[in-house]
mmCIF file of N, CA and C in Angstrom:
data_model
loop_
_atom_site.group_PDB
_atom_site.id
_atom_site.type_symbol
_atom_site.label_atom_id
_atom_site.label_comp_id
_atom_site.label_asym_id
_atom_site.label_seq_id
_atom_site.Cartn_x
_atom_site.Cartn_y
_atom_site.Cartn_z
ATOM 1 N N UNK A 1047 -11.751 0.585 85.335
ATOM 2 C CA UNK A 1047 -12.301 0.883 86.642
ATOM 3 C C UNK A 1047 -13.820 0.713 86.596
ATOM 4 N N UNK A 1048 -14.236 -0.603 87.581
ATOM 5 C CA UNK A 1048 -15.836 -0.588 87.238
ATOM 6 C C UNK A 1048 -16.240 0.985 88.716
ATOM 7 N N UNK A 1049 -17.413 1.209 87.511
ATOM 8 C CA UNK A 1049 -18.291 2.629 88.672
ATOM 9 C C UNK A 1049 -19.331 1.875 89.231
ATOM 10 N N UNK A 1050 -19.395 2.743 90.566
ATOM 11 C CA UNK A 1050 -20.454 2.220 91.560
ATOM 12 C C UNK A 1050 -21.739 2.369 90.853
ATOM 13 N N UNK A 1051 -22.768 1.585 91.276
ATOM 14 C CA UNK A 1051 -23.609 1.336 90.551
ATOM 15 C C UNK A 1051 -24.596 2.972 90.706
ATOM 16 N N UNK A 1052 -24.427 3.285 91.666
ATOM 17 C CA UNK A 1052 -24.929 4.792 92.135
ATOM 18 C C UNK A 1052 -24.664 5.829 91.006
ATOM 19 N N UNK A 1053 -23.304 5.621 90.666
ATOM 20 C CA UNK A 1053 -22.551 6.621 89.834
ATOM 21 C C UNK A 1053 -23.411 6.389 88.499
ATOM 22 N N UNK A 1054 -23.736 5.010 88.267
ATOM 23 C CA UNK A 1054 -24.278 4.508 86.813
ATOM 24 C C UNK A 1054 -25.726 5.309 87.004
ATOM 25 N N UNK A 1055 -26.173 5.042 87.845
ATOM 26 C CA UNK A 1055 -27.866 5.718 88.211
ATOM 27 C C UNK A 1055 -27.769 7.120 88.044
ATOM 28 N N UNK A 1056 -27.134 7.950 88.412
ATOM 29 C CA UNK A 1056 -27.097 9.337 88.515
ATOM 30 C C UNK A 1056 -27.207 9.917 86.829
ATOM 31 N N UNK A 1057 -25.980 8.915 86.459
ATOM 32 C CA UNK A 1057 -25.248 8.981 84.904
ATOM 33 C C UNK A 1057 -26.575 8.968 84.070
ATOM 34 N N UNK A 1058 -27.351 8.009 84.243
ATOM 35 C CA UNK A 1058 -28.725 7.903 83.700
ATOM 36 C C UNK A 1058 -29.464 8.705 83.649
ATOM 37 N N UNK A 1059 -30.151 9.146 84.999
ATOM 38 C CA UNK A 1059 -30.396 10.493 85.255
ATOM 39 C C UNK A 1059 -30.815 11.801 84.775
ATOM 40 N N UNK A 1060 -29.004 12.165 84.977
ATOM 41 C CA UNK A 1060 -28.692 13.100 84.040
ATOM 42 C C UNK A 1060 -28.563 13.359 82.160
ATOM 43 N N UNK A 1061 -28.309 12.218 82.019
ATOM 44 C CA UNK A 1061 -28.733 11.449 80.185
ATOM 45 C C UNK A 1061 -29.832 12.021 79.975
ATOM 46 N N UNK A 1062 -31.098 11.297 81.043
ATOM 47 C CA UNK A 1062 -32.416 11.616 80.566
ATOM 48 C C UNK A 1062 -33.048 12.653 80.229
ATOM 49 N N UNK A 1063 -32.730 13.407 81.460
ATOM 50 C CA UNK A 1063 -32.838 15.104 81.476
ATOM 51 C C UNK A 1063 -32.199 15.950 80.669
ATOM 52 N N UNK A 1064 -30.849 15.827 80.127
ATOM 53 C CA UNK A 1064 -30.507 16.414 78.717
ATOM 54 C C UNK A 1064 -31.365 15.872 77.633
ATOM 55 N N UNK A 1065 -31.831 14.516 77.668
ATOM 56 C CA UNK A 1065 -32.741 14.779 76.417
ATOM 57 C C UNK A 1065 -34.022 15.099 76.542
ATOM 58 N N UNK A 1066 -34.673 15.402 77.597
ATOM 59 C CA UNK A 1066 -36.145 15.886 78.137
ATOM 60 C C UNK A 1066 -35.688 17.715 77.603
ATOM 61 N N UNK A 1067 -34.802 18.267 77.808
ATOM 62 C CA UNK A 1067 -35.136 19.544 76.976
ATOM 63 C C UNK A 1067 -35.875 19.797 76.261
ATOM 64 N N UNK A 1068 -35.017 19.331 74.884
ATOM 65 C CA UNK A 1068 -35.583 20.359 73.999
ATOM 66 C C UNK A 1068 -37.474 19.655 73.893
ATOM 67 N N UNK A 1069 -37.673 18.920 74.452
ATOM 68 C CA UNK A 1069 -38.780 18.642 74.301
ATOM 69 C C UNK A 1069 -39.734 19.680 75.024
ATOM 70 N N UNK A 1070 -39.194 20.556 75.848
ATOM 71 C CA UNK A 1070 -39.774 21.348 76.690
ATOM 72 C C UNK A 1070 -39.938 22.836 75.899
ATOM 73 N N UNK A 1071 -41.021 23.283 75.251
ATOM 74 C CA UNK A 1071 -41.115 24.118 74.706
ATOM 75 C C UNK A 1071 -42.763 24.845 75.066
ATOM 76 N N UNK A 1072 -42.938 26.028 74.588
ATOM 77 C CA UNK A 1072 -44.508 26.378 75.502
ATOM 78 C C UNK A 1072 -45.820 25.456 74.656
ATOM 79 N N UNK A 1073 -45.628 25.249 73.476
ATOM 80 C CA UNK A 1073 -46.794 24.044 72.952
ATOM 81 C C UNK A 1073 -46.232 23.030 73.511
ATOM 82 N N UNK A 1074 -45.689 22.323 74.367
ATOM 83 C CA UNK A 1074 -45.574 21.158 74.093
ATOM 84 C C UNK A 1074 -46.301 20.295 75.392
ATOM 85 N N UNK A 1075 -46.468 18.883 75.698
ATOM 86 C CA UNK A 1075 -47.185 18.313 76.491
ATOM 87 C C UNK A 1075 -46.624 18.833 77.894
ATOM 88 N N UNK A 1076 -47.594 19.319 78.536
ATOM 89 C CA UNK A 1076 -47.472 19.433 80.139
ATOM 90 C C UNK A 1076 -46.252 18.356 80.827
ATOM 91 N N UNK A 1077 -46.544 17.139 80.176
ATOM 92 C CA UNK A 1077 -46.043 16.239 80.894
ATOM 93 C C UNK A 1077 -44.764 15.564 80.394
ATOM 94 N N UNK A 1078 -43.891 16.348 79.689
ATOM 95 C CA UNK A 1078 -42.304 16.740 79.778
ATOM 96 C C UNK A 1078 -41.920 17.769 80.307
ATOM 97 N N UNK A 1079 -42.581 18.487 80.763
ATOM 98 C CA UNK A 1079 -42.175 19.754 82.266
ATOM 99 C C UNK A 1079 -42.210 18.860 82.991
ATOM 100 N N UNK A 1080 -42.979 17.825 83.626
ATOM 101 C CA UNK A 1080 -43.299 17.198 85.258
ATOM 102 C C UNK A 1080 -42.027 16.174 84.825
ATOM 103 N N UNK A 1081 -41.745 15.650 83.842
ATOM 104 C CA UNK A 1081 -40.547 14.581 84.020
ATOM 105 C C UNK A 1081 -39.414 15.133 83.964
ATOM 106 N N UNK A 1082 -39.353 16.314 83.436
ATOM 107 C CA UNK A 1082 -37.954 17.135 83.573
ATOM 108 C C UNK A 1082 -37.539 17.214 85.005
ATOM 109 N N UNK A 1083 -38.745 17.847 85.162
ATOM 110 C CA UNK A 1083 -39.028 18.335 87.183
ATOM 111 C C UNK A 1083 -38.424 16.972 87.885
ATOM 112 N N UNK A 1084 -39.420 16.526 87.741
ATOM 113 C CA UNK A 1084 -38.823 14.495 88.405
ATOM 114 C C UNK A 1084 -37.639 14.339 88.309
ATOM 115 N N UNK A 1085 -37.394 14.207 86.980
ATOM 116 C CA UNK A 1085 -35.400 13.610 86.879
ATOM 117 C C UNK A 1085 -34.581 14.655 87.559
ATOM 118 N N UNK A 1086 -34.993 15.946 87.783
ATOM 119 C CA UNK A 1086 -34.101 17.078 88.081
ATOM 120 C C UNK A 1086 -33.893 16.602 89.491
ATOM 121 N N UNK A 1087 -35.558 16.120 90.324
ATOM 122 C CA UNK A 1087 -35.473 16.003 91.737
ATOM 123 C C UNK A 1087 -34.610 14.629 92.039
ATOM 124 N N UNK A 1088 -34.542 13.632 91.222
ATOM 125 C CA UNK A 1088 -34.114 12.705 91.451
ATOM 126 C C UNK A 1088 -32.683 12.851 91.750
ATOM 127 N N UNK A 1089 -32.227 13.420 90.920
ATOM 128 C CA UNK A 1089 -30.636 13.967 90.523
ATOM 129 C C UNK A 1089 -30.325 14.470 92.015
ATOM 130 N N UNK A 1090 -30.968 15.327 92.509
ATOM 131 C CA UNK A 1090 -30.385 16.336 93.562
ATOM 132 C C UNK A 1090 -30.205 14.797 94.802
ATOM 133 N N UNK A 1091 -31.902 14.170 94.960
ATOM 134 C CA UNK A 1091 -31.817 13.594 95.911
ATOM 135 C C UNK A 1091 -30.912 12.232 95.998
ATOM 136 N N UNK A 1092 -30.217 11.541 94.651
ATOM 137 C CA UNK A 1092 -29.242 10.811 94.194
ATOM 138 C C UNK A 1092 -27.583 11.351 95.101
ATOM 139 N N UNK A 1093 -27.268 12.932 94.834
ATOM 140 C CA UNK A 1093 -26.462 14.052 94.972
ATOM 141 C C UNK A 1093 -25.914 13.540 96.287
ATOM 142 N N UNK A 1094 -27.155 14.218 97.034
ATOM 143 C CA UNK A 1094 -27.336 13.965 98.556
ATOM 144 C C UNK A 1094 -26.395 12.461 99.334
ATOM 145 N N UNK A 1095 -26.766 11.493 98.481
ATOM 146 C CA UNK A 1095 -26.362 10.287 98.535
ATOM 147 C C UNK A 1095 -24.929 9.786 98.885
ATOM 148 N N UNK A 1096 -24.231 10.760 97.779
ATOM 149 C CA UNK A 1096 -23.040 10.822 97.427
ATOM 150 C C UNK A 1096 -21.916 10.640 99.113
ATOM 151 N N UNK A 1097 -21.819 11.529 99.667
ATOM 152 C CA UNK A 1097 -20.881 11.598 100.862
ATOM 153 C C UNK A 1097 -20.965 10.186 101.398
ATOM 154 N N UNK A 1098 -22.211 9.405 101.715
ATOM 155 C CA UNK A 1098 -22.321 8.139 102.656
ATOM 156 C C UNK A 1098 -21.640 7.241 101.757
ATOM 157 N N UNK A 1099 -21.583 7.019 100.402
ATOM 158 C CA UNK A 1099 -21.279 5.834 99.597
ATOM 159 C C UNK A 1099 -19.319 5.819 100.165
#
């Protein structure tokens, strides 16, 4: 069964952001909080998507 290409994007996504964790610790660069944040927002607004496809 090929997946909609949407489904592949989301899939990505969510990949990324499980591995943006553990990178998120209180020493660590500011700027794996803001891409966590990003992929998280992306995800939701991807989500949203979902019903029209």
């Amino acid at each position: 069964m090929e997946l909609l290409p949407l489904t592949r994007y989301i899939s990505y996504h969510i990949y990324h952001t499980i591995l943006l964790i553990p990178k998120i610790t209180l020493d660590s660069d500011p700027a794996n909080l803001h891409q966590f944040r990003v992929s998280l927002r992306r995800i939701r607004a991807l989500l949203k998507l979902y019903p029209y496809v």
